[in-house]
Amino acid sequence: MTRISGEMVLMRIFIGESDKCGRLPLYEALVELFRREGFAGATVLRGVAGFGAHSVYHTDKLLRLSRDLPMVIEVVDRQERFDAIMPRIDAMMVGGMITLEKATVIRYTHQHETGT
């Protein structure tokens, strides 16, 4: 059973929906990288509105074809795991922002536990 608990690090990667890594959407390429490297998990969130370094406002209220909604990839693991993979993440990204913060993991498991 996989378990992590205690003091970990939360990485948030802020990108645009249209960002690419080769032919793949960048968010898919990043999630696949984290999966291949055995990270505990990753979640992609799509924002309804936002702006970035160029102050261009992106919203889901515009035509579907013209939107480039904000995306956030969240990953929790140990600092040394992020330190080791950071050069590969940097090489995949052209723009965007990455933040790291301390996170306390209270419960994580991949299997339903029964009380005995």
C-alpha positions as a Markdown table, in Angstrom:
| # | Residue | x | y | z |
|---|---|---|---|---|
| 1 | Met | 0.0 | 0.0 | 0.0 |
| 2 | Thr | 1.4 | 3.4 | -0.9 |
| 3 | Arg | 1.4 | 6.0 | 1.9 |
| 4 | Ile | 2.9 | 9.4 | 2.3 |
| 5 | Ser | 2.3 | 11.6 | 5.3 |
| 6 | Gly | 3.9 | 14.4 | 7.2 |
| 7 | Glu | 5.7 | 17.4 | 5.8 |
| 8 | Met | 5.8 | 17.5 | 2.0 |
| 9 | Val | 5.9 | 20.1 | -0.7 |
| 10 | Leu | 3.1 | 21.2 | -3.0 |
| 11 | Met | 4.2 | 22.3 | -6.4 |
| 12 | Arg | 1.8 | 24.4 | -8.5 |
| 13 | Ile | 2.5 | 24.9 | -12.2 |
| 14 | Phe | 0.5 | 27.7 | -13.9 |
| 15 | Ile | 0.3 | 27.5 | -17.6 |
| 16 | Gly | -2.1 | 28.2 | -20.5 |
| 17 | Glu | -4.5 | 25.7 | -22.0 |
| 18 | Ser | -2.9 | 26.1 | -25.4 |
| 19 | Asp | 0.7 | 25.6 | -24.2 |
| 20 | Lys | 2.4 | 22.7 | -25.9 |
| 21 | Cys | 5.3 | 20.3 | -25.4 |
| 22 | Gly | 6.0 | 19.0 | -28.8 |
| 23 | Arg | 2.7 | 17.8 | -30.2 |
| 24 | Leu | 1.1 | 17.2 | -26.7 |
| 25 | Pro | -0.7 | 19.8 | -24.6 |
| 26 | Leu | 1.9 | 20.8 | -21.9 |
| 27 | Tyr | -0.4 | 19.8 | -19.0 |
| 28 | Glu | -0.7 | 16.2 | -20.4 |
| 29 | Ala | 3.1 | 16.0 | -20.9 |
| 30 | Leu | 3.7 | 17.2 | -17.4 |
| 31 | Val | 1.2 | 14.8 | -15.8 |
| 32 | Glu | 2.7 | 11.9 | -17.8 |
| 33 | Leu | 6.2 | 12.9 | -16.6 |
| 34 | Phe | 5.1 | 12.9 | -13.0 |
| 35 | Arg | 3.4 | 9.5 | -13.5 |
| 36 | Arg | 6.4 | 7.9 | -15.2 |
| 37 | Glu | 8.7 | 9.2 | -12.4 |
| 38 | Gly | 6.5 | 7.6 | -9.7 |
| 39 | Phe | 5.2 | 10.7 | -8.0 |
| 40 | Ala | 2.3 | 10.2 | -5.6 |
| 41 | Gly | -0.2 | 11.9 | -8.0 |
| 42 | Ala | -1.0 | 15.0 | -10.0 |
| 43 | Thr | -4.1 | 17.0 | -10.6 |
| 44 | Val | -4.9 | 19.4 | -13.5 |
| 45 | Leu | -7.3 | 22.2 | -12.8 |
| 46 | Arg | -8.8 | 24.4 | -15.5 |
| 47 | Gly | -9.5 | 28.0 | -14.5 |
| 48 | Val | -12.6 | 30.0 | -15.7 |
| 49 | Ala | -10.6 | 33.3 | -16.0 |
| 50 | Gly | -7.1 | 34.7 | -15.4 |
| 51 | Phe | -4.2 | 36.6 | -16.8 |
| 52 | Gly | -0.5 | 36.1 | -16.7 |
| 53 | Ala | 2.8 | 37.9 | -17.5 |
| 54 | His | 1.4 | 39.7 | -20.6 |
| 55 | Ser | -1.7 | 40.9 | -18.7 |
| 56 | Val | -4.0 | 39.3 | -21.4 |
| 57 | Tyr | -7.3 | 38.4 | -19.9 |
| 58 | His | -8.5 | 34.9 | -20.7 |
| 59 | Thr | -12.0 | 33.8 | -19.9 |
| 60 | Asp | -14.5 | 31.1 | -20.7 |
| 61 | Lys | -17.0 | 33.8 | -21.7 |
| 62 | Leu | -15.4 | 34.3 | -25.1 |
| 63 | Leu | -15.8 | 32.0 | -28.1 |
| 64 | Arg | -14.6 | 28.5 | -27.6 |
| 65 | Leu | -12.0 | 28.7 | -30.4 |
| 66 | Ser | -10.4 | 31.8 | -29.0 |
| 67 | Arg | -9.9 | 30.8 | -25.4 |
| 68 | Asp | -6.7 | 29.9 | -23.8 |
| 69 | Leu | -7.8 | 29.2 | -20.2 |
| 70 | Pro | -5.5 | 29.1 | -17.3 |
| 71 | Met | -4.4 | 25.6 | -16.2 |
| 72 | Val | -2.9 | 24.7 | -12.8 |
| 73 | Ile | -1.1 | 21.4 | -12.3 |
| 74 | Glu | -0.8 | 20.4 | -8.6 |
| 75 | Val | 1.6 | 17.8 | -7.3 |
| 76 | Val | 2.6 | 16.8 | -3.8 |
| 77 | Asp | 5.8 | 15.0 | -2.9 |
| 78 | Arg | 9.1 | 15.4 | -1.2 |
| 79 | Gln | 11.4 | 18.4 | -1.9 |
| 80 | Glu | 14.2 | 16.2 | -3.2 |
| 81 | Arg | 12.0 | 14.6 | -5.8 |
| 82 | Phe | 11.1 | 18.1 | -7.1 |
| 83 | Asp | 14.8 | 19.1 | -7.0 |
| 84 | Ala | 15.7 | 16.1 | -9.2 |
| 85 | Ile | 13.0 | 16.6 | -11.8 |
| 86 | Met | 13.1 | 20.5 | -12.0 |
| 87 | Pro | 15.5 | 20.7 | -14.9 |
| 88 | Arg | 13.2 | 18.4 | -17.0 |
| 89 | Ile | 10.2 | 20.6 | -16.2 |
| 90 | Asp | 12.1 | 23.7 | -17.1 |
| 91 | Ala | 13.0 | 22.2 | -20.4 |
| 92 | Met | 9.4 | 21.5 | -21.2 |
| 93 | Met | 8.1 | 25.0 | -20.4 |
| 94 | Val | 8.4 | 28.2 | -22.5 |
| 95 | Gly | 6.4 | 30.4 | -20.1 |
| 96 | Gly | 4.3 | 30.0 | -17.0 |
| 97 | Met | 5.0 | 30.1 | -13.3 |
| 98 | Ile | 5.9 | 27.4 | -10.7 |
| 99 | Thr | 5.4 | 27.8 | -7.0 |
| 100 | Leu | 6.4 | 25.6 | -4.1 |
| 101 | Glu | 5.0 | 25.6 | -0.6 |
| 102 | Lys | 5.1 | 23.4 | 2.4 |
| 103 | Ala | 2.1 | 21.1 | 2.8 |
| 104 | Thr | 1.2 | 18.7 | 5.6 |
| 105 | Val | -0.2 | 15.5 | 4.2 |
| 106 | Ile | -2.6 | 14.0 | 6.7 |
| 107 | Arg | -3.8 | 11.0 | 4.7 |
| 108 | Tyr | -2.9 | 9.5 | 1.3 |
| 109 | Thr | -3.4 | 5.9 | 0.2 |
| 110 | His | -4.3 | 4.2 | -3.1 |
| 111 | Gln | -6.4 | 1.6 | -1.5 |
| 112 | His | -9.5 | 1.7 | 0.7 |
| 113 | Glu | -8.7 | 0.8 | 4.2 |
| 114 | Thr | -11.1 | -1.0 | 6.5 |
| 115 | Gly | -11.2 | -0.5 | 10.2 |
| 116 | Thr | -10.2 | -3.7 | 12.0 |
